[in-house]
Coordinates of C-alpha atoms in Angstrom, one line a residue:
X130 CA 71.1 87.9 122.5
X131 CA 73.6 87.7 119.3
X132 CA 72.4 88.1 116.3
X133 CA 73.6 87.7 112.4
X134 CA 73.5 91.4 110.8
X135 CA 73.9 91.7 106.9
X136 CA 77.3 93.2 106.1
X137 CA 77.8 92.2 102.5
X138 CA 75.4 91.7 99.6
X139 CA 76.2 90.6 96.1
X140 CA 74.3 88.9 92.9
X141 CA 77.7 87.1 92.4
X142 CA 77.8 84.3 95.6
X143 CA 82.0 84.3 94.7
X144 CA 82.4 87.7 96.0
X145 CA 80.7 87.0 99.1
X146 CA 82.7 83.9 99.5
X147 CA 86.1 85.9 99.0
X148 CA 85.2 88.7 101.4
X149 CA 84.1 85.3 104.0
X150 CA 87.9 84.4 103.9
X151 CA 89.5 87.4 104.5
X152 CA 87.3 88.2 107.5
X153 CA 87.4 84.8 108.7
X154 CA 91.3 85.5 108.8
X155 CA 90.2 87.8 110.8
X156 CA 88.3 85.7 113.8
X157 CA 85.5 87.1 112.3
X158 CA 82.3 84.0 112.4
X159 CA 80.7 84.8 108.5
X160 CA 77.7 82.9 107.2
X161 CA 76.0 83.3 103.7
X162 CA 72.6 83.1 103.0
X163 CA 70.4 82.0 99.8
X164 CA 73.3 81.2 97.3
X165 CA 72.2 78.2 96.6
X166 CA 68.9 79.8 94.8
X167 CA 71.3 82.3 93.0
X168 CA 73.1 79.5 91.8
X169 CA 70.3 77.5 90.4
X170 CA 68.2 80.6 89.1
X171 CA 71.1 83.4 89.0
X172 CA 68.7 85.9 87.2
X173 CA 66.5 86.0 90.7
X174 CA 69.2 87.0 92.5
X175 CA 67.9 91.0 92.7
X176 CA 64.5 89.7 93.6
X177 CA 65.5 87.8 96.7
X178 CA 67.9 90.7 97.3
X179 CA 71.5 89.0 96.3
X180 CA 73.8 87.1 98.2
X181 CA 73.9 87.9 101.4
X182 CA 77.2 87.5 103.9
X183 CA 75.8 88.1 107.7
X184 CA 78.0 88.3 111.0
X185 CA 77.9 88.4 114.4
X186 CA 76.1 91.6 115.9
X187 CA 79.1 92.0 118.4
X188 CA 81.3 91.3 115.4
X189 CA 80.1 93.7 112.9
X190 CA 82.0 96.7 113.6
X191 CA 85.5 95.2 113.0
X192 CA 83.7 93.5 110.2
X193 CA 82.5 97.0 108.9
X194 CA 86.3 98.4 109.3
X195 CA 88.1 95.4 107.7
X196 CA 85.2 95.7 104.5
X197 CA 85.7 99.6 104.5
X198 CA 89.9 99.4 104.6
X199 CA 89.3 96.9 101.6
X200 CA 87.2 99.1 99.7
X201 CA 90.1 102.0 99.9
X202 CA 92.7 100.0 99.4
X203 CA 94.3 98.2 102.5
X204 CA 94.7 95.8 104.5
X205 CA 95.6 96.0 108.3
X206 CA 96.3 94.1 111.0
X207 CA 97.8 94.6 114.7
X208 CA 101.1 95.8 113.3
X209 CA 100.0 98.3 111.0
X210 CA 97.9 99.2 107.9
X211 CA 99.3 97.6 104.4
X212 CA 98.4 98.9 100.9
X213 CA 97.2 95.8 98.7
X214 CA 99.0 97.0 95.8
X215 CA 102.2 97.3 97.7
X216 CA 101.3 93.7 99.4
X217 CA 100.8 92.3 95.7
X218 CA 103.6 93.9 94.0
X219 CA 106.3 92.2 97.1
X220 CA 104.4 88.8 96.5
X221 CA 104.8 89.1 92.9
X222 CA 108.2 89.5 93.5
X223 CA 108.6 87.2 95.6
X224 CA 107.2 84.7 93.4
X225 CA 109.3 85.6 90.5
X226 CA 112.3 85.4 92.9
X227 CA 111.6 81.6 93.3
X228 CA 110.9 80.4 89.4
X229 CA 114.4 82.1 88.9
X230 CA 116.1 80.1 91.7
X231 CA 114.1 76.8 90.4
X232 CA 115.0 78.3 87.0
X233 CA 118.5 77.9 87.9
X234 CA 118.8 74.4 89.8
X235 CA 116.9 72.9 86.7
X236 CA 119.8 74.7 84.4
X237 CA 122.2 72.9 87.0
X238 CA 121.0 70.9 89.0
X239 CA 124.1 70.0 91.0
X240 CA 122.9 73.1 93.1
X241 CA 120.6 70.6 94.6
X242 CA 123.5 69.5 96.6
X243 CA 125.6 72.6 96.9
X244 CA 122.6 75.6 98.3
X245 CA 124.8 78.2 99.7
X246 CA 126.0 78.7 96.2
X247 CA 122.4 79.9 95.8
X248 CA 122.4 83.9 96.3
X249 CA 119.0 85.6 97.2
X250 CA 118.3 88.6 98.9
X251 CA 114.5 88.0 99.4
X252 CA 114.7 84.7 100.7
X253 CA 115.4 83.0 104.0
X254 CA 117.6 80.0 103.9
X255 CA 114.6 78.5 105.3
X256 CA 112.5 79.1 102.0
X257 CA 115.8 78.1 99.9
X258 CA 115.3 74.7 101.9
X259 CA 111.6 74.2 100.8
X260 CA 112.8 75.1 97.2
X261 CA 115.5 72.4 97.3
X262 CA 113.3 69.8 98.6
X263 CA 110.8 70.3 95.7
X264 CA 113.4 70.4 93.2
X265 CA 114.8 67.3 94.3
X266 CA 110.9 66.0 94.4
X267 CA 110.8 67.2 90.6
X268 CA 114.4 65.4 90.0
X269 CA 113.3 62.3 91.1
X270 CA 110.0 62.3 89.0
X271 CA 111.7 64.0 85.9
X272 CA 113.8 60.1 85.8
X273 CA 110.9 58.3 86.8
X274 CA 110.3 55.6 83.9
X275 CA 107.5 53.6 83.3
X276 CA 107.4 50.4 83.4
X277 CA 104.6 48.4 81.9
X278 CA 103.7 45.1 83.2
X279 CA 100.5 43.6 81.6
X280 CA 99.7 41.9 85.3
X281 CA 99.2 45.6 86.6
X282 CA 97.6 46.6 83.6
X283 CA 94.7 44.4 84.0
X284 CA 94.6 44.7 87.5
X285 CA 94.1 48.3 87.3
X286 CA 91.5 47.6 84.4
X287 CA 89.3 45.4 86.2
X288 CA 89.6 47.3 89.6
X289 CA 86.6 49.2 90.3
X290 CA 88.3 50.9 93.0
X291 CA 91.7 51.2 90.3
X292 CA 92.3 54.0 87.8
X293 CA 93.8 52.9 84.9
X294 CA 94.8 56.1 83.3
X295 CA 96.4 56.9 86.2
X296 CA 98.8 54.1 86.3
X297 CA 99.5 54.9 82.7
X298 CA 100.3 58.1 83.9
X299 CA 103.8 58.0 86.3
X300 CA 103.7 61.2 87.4
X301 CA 100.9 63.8 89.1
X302 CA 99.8 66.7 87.2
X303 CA 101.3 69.0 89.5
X304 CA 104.4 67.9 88.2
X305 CA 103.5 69.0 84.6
X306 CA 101.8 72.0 85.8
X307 CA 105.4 72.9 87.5
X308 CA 107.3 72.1 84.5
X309 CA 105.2 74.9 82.3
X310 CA 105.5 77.8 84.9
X311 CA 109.3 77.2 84.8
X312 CA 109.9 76.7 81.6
X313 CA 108.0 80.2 80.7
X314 CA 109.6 81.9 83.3
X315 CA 111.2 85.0 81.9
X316 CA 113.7 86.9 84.0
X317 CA 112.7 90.0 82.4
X318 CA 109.1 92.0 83.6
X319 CA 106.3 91.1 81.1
X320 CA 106.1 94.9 80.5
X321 CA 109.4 95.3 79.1
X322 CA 108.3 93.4 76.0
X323 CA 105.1 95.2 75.5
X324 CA 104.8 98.1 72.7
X325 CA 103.9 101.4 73.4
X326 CA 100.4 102.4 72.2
X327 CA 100.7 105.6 69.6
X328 CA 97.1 106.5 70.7
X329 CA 97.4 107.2 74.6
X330 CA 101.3 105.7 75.1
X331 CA 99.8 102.4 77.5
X332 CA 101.5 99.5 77.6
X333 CA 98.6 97.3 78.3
X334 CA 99.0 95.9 74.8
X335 CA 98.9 92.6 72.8
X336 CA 100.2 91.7 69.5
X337 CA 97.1 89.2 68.0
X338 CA 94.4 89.5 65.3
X339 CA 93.6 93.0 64.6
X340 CA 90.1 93.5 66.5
X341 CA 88.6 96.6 64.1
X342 CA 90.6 95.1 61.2
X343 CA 89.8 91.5 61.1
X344 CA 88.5 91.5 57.7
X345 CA 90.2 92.7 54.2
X346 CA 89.3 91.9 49.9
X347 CA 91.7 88.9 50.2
X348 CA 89.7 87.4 52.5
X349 CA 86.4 87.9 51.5
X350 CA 88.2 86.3 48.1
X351 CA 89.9 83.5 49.6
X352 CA 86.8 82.7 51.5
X353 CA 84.8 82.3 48.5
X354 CA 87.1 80.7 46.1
X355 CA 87.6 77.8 49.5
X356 CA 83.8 77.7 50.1
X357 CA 84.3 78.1 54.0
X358 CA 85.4 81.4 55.9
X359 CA 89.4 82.1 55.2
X360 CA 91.7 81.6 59.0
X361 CA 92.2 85.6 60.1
X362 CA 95.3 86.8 58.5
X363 CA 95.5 90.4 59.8
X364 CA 97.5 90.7 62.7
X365 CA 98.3 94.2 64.6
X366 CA 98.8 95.5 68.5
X367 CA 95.8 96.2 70.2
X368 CA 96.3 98.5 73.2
X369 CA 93.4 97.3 75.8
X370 CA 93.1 100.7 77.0
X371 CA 91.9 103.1 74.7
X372 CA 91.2 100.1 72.0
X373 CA 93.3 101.2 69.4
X374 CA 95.2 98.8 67.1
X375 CA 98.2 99.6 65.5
X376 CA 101.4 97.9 63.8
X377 CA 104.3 97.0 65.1
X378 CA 107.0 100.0 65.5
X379 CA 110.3 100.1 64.3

């Protein structure tokens, strides 16, 4: 007779839920117990002994491998055993490889209609094609115009199945959501623009309010003469690592 054997527990029912995917990739059956009480009363979750993910008994080997790969860093399959910061680092890349082909057909979009003028060396022409049908997707919803007919309006309004706001609204938020990720797309890696902390030399840093040096005299004086605590006006680089702030080098 089969039965479920605990693999997996955590106070956190995410976790368990993340590790469910990747093992269900797998073929592996996965099943979690009592999250639902963690979720209502999350501070009992060490007295009913966390969240807990259960498998198959004939299952829980290769479950066992696949959880102790993960902890050390891998991932593996029939082909082979993959580090995970190798896999993210080539997805990363990958990624960035397609906002700067977007990047480009939106600075010309005339590309649309001429994609072998589009040079990649990490993409198949097969991905190029999925690029170009949602930039001509995002072409023909950048020049969609609304048009405002009071007949629809009040159809819509009075509708209980309608949604007015979203016929005031001509295009899906995926579209906008699209539009940002481009637009901030830098060609550059984010870590070339970082400064160099003075303290340990990371370059996990972030220019922002000064955390150890928020406040200063002038503020303590500008928040009395106004009657109402002053906006922060110190600004420095705080380096995330060792926590030290510092000014901008030059």
């Amino acid at each position: 007779m089969i039965k479920l054997e605990t693999l997996y527990r955590s106070n956190s029912p995410i976790d368990c839920h993340i590790l469910k995917g990747r093992l269900e990739c797998e073929g592996i059956d996965c099943f979690v117990f009592d999250e639902n009480i963690v979720w209502v009363h999350p501070f009992r979750a060490v007295a009913i002994g966390g969240v807990k993910l259960k498998v198959p008994s004939n299952q829980l080997d290769l479950a066992k491998e696949i959880l102790k790969q993960i902890n050390e860093g891998y991932l593996f399959d029939e082909n082979g055993k993959y580090e995970i910061a190798e896999i993210l680092h080539s997805e990363y890349e990958m990624q960035m490889e397609v906002l700067r082909i977007k990047s480009e057909i939106r600075n010309n979009p005339a590309l649309i209609d001429h994609p072998m003028e589009i040079k990649t060396s990490m993409l198949s022409r097969n991905d190029i094609d999925l690029i170009i049908d949602s930039e001509t997707n995002f072409q023909i919803l950048s020049n969609k115009k609304f048009e405002f007919t009071w007949k629809d309006f009040f159809f819509e309004l009075f509708d209980f199945e309608g949604d007015v706001f979203r016929y005031l609204k001509n295009r899906p938020p995926e579209y906008y959501l699209d539009k940002e990720i481009v637009a901030n797309y830098k060609s550059k890696n984010l870590f070339d623009f970082a400064e160099i902390c003075p303290n340990c030399n990371s370059t996990n840093t972030r220019n922002g309010y000064a955390v150890d040096y928020k406040w200063d005299i002038w503020y303590l004086i500008l928040s009395l003469f106004f009657l109402v605590p002053f906006p922060l006006i110190r600004k420095k680089i705080h380096c995330f690592d060792c926590g030290f702030d510092f000014k901008k080098q030059k």
